[in-house]
mmCIF file of C-alpha atoms in Angstrom:
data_model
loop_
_atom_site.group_PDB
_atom_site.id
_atom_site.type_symbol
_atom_site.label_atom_id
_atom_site.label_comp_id
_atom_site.label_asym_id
_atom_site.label_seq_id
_atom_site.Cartn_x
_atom_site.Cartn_y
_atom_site.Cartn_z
ATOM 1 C CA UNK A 27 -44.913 3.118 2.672
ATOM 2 C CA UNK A 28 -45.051 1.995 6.588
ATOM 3 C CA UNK A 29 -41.344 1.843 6.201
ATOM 4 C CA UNK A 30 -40.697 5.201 4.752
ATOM 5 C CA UNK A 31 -42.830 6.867 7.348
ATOM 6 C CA UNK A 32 -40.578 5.439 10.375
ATOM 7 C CA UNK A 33 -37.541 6.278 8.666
ATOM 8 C CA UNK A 34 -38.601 9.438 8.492
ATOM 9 C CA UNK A 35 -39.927 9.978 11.906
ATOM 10 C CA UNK A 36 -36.494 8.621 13.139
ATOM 11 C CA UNK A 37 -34.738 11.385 11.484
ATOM 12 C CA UNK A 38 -36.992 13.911 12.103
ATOM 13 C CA UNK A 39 -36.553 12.851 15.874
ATOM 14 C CA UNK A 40 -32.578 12.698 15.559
ATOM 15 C CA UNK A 41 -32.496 15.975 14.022
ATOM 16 C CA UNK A 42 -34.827 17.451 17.068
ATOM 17 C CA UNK A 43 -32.497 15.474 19.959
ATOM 18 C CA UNK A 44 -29.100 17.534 17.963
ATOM 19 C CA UNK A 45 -30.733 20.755 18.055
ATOM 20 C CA UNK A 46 -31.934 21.295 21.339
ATOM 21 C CA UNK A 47 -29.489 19.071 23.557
ATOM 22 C CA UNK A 48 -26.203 20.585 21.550
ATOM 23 C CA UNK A 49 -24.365 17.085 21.553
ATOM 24 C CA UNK A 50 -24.171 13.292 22.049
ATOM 25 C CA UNK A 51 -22.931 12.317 24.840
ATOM 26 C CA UNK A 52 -20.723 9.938 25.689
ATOM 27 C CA UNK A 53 -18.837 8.617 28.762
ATOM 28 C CA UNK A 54 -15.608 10.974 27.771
ATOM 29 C CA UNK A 55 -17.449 14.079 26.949
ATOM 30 C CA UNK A 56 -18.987 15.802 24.056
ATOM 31 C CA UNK A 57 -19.015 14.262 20.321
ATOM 32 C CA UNK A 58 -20.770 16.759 18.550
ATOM 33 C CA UNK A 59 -19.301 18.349 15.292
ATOM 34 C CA UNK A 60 -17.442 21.606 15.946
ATOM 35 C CA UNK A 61 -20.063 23.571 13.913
ATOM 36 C CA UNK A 62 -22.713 22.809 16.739
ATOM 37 C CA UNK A 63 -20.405 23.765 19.750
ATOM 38 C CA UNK A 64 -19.871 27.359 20.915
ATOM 39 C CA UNK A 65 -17.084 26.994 23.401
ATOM 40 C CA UNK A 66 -14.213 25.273 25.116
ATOM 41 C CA UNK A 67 -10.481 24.888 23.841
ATOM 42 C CA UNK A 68 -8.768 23.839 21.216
ATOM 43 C CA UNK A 69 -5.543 21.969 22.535
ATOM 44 C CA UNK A 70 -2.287 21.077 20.131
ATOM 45 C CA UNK A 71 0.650 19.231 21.463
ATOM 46 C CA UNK A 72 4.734 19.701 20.823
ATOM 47 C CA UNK A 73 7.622 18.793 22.827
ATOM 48 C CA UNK A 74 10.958 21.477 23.366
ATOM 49 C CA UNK A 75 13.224 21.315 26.579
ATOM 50 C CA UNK A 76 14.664 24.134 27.643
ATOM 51 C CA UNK A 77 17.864 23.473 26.231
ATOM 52 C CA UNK A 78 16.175 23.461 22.338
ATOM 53 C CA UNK A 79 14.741 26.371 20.378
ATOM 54 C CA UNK A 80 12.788 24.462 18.064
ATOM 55 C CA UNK A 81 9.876 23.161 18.137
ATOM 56 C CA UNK A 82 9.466 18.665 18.211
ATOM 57 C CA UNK A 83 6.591 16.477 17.651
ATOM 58 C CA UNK A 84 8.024 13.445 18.341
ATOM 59 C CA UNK A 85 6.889 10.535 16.587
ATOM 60 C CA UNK A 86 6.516 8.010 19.609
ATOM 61 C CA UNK A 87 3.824 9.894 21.204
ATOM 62 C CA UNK A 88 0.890 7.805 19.348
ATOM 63 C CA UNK A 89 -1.611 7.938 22.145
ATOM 64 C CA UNK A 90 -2.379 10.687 24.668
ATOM 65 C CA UNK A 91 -4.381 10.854 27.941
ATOM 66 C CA UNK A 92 -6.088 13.928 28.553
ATOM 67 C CA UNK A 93 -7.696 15.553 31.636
ATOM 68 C CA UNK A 94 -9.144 19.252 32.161
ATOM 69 C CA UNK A 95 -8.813 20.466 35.433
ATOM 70 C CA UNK A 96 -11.216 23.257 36.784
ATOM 71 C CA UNK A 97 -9.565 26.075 39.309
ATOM 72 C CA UNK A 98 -10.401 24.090 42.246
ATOM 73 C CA UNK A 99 -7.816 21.108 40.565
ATOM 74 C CA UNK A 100 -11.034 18.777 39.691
ATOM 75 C CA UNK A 101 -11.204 16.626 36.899
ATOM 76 C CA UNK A 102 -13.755 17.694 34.665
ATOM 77 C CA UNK A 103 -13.110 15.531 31.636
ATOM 78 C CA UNK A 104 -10.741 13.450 29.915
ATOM 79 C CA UNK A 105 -10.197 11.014 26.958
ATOM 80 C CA UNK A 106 -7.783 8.886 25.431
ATOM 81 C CA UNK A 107 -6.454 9.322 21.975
ATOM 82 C CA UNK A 108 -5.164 6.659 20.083
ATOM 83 C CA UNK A 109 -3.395 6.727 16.554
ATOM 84 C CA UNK A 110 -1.756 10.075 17.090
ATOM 85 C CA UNK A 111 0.662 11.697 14.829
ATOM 86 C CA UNK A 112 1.433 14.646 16.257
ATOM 87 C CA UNK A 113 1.863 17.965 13.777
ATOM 88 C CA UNK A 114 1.889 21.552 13.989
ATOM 89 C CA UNK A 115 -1.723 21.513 12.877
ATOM 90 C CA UNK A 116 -2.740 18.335 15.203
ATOM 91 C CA UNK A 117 -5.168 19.221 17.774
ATOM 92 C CA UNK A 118 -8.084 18.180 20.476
ATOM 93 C CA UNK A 119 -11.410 20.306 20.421
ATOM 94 C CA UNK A 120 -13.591 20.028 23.822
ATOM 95 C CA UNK A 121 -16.438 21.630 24.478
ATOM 96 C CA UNK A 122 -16.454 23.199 27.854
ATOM 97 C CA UNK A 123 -18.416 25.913 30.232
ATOM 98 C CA UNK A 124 -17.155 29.097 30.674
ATOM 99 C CA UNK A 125 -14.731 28.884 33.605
ATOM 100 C CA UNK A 126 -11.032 28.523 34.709
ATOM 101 C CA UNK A 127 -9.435 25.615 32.998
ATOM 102 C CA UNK A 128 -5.654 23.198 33.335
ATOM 103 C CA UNK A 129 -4.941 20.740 30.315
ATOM 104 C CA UNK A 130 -3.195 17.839 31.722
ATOM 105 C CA UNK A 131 -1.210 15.249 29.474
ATOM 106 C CA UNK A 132 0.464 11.764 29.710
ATOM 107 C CA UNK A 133 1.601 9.944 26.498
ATOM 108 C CA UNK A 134 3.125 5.997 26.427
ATOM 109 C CA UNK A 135 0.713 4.759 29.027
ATOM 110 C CA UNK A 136 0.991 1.505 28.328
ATOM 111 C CA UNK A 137 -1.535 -0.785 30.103
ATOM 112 C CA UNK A 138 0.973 -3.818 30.351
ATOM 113 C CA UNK A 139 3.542 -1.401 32.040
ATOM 114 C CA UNK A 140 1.731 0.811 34.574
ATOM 115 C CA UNK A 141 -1.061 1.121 36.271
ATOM 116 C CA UNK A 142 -3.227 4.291 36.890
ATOM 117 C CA UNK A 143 -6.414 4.294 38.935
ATOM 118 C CA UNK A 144 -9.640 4.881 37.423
ATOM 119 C CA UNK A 145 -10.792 8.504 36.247
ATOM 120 C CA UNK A 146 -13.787 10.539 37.360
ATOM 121 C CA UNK A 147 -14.941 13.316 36.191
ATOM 122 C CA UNK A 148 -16.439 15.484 38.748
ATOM 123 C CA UNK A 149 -14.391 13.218 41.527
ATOM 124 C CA UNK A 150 -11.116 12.767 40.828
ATOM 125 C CA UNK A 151 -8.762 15.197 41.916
ATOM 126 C CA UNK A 152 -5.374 16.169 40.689
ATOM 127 C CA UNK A 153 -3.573 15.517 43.863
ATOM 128 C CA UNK A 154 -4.928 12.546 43.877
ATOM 129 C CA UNK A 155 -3.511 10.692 40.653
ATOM 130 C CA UNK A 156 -0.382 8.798 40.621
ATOM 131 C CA UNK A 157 -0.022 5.749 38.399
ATOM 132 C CA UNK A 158 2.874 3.280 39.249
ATOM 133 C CA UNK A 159 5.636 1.449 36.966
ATOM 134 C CA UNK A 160 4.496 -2.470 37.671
ATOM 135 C CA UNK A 161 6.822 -4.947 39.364
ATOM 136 C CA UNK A 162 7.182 -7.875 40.067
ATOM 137 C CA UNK A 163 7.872 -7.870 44.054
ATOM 138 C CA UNK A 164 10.905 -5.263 43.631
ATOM 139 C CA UNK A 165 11.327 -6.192 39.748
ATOM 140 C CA UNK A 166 10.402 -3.495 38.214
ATOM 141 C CA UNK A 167 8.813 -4.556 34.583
ATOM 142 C CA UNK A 168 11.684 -4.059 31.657
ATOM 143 C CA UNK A 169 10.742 -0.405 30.250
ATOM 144 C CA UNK A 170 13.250 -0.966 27.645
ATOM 145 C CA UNK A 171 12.474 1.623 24.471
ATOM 146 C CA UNK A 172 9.013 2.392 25.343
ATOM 147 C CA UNK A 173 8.740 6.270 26.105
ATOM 148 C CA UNK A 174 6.996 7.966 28.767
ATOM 149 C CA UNK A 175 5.870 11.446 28.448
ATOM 150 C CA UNK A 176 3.897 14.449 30.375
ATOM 151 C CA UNK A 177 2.887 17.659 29.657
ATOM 152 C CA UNK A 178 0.828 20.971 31.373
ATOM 153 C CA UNK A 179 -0.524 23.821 30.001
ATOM 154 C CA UNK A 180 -1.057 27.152 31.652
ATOM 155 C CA UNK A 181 -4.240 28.229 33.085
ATOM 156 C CA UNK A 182 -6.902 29.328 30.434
ATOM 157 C CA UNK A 183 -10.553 31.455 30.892
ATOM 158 C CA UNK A 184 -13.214 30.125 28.705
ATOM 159 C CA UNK A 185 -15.433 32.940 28.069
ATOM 160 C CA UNK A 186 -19.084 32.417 27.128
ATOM 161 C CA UNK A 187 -19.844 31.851 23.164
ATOM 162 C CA UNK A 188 -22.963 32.950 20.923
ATOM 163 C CA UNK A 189 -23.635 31.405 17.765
ATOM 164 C CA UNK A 190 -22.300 34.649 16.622
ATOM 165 C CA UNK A 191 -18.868 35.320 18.104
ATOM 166 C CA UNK A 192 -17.537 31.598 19.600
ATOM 167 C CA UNK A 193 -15.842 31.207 22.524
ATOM 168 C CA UNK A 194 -12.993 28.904 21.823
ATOM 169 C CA UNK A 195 -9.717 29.528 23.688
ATOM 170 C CA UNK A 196 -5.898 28.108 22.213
ATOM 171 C CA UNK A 197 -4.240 25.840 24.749
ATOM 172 C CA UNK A 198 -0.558 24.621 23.770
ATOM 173 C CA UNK A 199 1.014 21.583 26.263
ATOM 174 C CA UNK A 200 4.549 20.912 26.009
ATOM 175 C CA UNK A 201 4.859 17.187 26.404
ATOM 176 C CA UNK A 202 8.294 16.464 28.401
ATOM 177 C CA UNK A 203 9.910 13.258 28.435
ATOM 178 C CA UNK A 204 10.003 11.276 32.058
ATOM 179 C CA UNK A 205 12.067 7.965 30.960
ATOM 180 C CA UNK A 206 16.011 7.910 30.735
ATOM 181 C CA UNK A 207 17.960 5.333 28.661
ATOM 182 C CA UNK A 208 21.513 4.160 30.106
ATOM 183 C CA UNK A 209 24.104 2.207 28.439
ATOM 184 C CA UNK A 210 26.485 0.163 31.287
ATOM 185 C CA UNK A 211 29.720 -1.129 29.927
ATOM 186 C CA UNK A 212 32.486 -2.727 31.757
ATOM 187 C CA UNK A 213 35.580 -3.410 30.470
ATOM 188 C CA UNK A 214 39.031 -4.939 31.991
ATOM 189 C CA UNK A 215 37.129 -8.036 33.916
ATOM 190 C CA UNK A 216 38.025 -11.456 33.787
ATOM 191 C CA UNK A 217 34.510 -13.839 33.526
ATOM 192 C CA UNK A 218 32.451 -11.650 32.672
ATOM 193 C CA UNK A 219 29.573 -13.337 32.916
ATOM 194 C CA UNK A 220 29.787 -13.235 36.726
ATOM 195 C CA UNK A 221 28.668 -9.682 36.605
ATOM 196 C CA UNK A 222 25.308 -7.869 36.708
ATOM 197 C CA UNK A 223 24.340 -4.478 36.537
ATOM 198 C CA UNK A 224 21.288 -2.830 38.923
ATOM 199 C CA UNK A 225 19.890 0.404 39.739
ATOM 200 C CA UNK A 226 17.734 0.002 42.855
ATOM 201 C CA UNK A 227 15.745 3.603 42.137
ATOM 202 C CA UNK A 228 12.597 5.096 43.901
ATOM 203 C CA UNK A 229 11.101 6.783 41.363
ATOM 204 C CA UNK A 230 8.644 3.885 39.983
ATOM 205 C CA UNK A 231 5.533 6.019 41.109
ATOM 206 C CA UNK A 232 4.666 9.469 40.070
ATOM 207 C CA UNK A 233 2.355 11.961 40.586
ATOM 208 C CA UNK A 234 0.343 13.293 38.421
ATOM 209 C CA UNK A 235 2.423 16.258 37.584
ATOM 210 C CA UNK A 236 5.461 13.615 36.893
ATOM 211 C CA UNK A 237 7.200 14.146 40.265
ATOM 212 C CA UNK A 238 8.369 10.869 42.187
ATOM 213 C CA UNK A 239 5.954 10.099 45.390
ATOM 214 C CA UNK A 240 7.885 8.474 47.758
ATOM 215 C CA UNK A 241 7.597 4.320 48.026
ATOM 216 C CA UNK A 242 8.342 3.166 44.966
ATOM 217 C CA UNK A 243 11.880 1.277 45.581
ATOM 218 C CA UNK A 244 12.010 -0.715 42.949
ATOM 219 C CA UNK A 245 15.438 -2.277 41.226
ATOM 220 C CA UNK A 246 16.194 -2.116 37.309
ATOM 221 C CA UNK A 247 17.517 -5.156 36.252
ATOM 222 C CA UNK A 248 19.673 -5.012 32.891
ATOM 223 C CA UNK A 249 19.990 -8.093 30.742
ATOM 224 C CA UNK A 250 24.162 -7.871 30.051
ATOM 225 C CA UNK A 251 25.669 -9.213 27.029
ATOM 226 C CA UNK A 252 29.473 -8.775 25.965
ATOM 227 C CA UNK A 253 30.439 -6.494 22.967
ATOM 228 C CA UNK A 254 33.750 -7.038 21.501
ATOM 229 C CA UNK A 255 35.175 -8.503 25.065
ATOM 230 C CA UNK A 256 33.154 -5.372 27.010
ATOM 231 C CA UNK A 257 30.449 -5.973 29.501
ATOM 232 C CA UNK A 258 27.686 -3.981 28.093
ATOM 233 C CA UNK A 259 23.776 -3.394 29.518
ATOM 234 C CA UNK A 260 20.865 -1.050 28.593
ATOM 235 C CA UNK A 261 18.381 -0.017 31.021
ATOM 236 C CA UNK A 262 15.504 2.543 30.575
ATOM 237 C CA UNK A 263 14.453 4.404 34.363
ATOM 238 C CA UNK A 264 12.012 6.870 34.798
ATOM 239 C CA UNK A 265 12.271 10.288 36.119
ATOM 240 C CA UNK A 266 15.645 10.815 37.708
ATOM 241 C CA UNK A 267 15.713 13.894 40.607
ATOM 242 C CA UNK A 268 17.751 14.648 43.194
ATOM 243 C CA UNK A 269 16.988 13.840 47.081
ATOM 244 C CA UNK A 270 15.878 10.032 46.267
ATOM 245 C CA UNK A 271 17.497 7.018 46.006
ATOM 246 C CA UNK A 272 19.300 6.636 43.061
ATOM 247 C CA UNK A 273 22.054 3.724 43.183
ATOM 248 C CA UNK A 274 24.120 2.150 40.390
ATOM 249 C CA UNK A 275 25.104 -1.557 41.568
ATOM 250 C CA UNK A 276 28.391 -4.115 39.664
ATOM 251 C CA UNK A 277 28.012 -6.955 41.475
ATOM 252 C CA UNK A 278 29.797 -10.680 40.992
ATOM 253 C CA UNK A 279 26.712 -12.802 41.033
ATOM 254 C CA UNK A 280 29.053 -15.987 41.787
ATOM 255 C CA UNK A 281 31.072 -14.656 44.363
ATOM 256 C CA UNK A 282 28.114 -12.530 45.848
ATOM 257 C CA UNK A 283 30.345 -9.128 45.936
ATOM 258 C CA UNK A 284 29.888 -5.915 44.602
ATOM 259 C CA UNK A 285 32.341 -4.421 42.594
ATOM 260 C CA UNK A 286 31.011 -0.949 42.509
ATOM 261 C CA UNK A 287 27.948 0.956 44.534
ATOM 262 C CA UNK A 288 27.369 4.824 43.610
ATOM 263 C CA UNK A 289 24.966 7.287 43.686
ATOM 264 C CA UNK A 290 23.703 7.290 39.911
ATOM 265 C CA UNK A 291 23.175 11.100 39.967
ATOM 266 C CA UNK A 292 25.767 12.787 42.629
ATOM 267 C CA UNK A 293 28.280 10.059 41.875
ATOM 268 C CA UNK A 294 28.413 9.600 38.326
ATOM 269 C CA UNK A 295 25.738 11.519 36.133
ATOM 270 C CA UNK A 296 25.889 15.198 37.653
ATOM 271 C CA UNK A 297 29.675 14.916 38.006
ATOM 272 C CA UNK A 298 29.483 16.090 34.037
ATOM 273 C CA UNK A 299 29.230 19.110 33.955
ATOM 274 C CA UNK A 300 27.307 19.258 30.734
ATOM 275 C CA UNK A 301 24.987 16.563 31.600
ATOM 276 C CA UNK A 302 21.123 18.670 31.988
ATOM 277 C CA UNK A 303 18.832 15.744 33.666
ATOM 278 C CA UNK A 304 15.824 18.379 32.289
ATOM 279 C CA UNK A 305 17.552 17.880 28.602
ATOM 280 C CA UNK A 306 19.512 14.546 28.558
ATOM 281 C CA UNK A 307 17.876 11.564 28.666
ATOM 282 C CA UNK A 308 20.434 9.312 26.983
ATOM 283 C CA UNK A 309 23.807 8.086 28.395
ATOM 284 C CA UNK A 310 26.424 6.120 28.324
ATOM 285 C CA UNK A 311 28.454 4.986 31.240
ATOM 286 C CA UNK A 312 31.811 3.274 30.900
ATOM 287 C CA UNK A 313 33.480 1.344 33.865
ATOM 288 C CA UNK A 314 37.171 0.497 33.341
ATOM 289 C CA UNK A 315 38.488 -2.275 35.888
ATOM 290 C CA UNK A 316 41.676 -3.835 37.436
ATOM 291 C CA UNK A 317 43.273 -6.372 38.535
ATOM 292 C CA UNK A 318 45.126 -5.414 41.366
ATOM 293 C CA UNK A 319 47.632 -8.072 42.185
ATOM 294 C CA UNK A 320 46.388 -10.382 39.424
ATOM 295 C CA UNK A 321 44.399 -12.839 41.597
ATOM 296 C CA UNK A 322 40.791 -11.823 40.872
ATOM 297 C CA UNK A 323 40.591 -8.987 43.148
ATOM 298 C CA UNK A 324 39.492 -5.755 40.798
ATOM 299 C CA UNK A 325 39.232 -2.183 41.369
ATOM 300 C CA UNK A 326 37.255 0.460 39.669
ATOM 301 C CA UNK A 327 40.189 2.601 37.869
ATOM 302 C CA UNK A 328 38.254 5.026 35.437
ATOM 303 C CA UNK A 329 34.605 5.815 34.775
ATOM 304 C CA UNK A 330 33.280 8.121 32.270
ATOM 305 C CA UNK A 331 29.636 9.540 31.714
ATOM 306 C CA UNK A 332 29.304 10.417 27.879
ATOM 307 C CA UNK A 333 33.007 10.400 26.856
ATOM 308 C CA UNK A 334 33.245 12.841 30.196
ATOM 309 C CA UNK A 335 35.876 11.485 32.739
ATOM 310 C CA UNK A 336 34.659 11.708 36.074
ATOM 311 C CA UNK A 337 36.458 9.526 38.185
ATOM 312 C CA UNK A 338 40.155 8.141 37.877
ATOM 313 C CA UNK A 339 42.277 6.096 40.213
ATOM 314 C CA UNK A 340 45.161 5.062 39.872
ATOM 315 C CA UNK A 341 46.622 1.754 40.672
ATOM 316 C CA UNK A 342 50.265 1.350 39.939
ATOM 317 C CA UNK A 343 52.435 2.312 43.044
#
């Protein structure tokens, strides 16, 4: 009978702590059922570049890191979602005052790959988050498949809610993809195994917004192997803009020459004209070589970016 009595004096107590503090709280925010909350948002997640008119939810996004900005650009809460599957119906519900309010989003933040400092709420500001693609001295870690993604909704008001009329507001973030897959072949070279391909890039920190901050030379090593007699290497980068370094390297690892050194955007990507760096994320650059007086010493005669020519020399006089 002792028994029954605490039992029921726990629940009784429970029951009491739910209906006048409105939630459980835990170190991420608010874990009440969304019967007892009366407002905030109600966030769902798709992906669509400008260059698509339908709607994506792609299936590698399986984790998301979320933050909720106030007006003044402070954090205010966040969480991390694991075992996503992202659908039209898929969303996050958090409670929140009435106020002014940013949904932030990163997706394929691996712990083994990057690091991002420590979040918190009520301290951390959004200027202030960067994370950082690890390396080892100017290494950067392989990236290889793994896919990085952001996103950013638009500002939203959270009005005050009554138990009568709820105040939950509809936020949609379009999760964009910052990683970019190339495929390096060579073809026309004698010993190939001499050669290497590397992109020294600075783009292995961002901001929290996805844009490169500045110091993060790094170089992308690719692992070559040959494909029916062609050099061939994959590398995956992140974020590729304009106005930083950017720079494709061939080099003869024996002889300690390069064979080629280009600007991976002005020189080679951009110079197809249908390439759109806010759209393409996959390419394929082919290298065709030559032996100018059949003694080892080769020149660069062709390259093409996705079946696109954009460079041809030619070496017969």
């Amino acid at each position: 009978m002792k028994h029954i009595r605490y039992i029921t004096f726990l629940v009784v107590i429970n029951g009491l702590i739910l209906f006048l503090g409105g939630c459980i709280k835990s170190d991420s925010g608010c874990l009440v059922q969304p019967d007892d909350q009366l407002q905030g948002i109600q966030v769902y997640f798709y992906s669509r570049t400008s260059c698509q008119t339908e709607t994506n939810y792609p299936a590698e996004i399986n984790t998301l890191l979320i933050g909720v900005f106030n007006r003044e650009d402070m954090l205010v809460y966040h969480t991390e979602v694991e075992n996503v599957i992202l659908a039209e119906d898929f969303f996050q519900q958090i409670e929140l005052s009435s106020g002014l309010y940013t949904v932030r989003a990163w997706a394929g933040l691996d712990n083994d790959l990057y690091e991002l400092q420590e979040l918190q709420d009520s301290v951390t500001t959004a200027t202030s988050i960067f994370l950082r693609l690890r390396s080892t001295d100017t290494i950067a870690y392989p990236v290889e498949d793994r896919k990085l993604f952001y996103g950013e909704s638009t500002a939203v008001y959270v009005a005050e809610g009554t138990e009568a009329e709820p105040g939950w507001e509809r936020v949609t973030v379009n999760m964009q993809e910052l990683t970019n897959r190339l495929t390096i072949q060579a073809e026309g070279l004698s010993r190939i195994n001499e050669y290497e391909f590397i992109v020294e890039a600075d783009n292995s920190v961002l901001n929290l917004d996805g844009t490169i901050r500045e110091g993060g030379l790094v170089e992308y090593v690719a692992f070559s192997s040959v494909v029916n007699g062609i050099l061939e290497a994959n590398l995956t980068l992140l974020t590729l803009q304009s106005g930083y370094a950017n720079t494709l390297i061939i080099r003869n690892v024996t002889l300690d020459e390069e064979l080629f050194r280009g600007n991976l955007l002005g020189t080679l990507l951009l110079k197809n004209p249908e390439v759109n760096l806010a759209c393409d994320h996959d390419f394929v650059i082919r290298f065709t070589a030559e032996d100018q007086c059949d003694c080892g010493t080769y020149v660069i005669t062709e390259i093409w970016v996705n079946n696109w020519l954009v460079y041809s020399y030619e070496t017969t006089m």
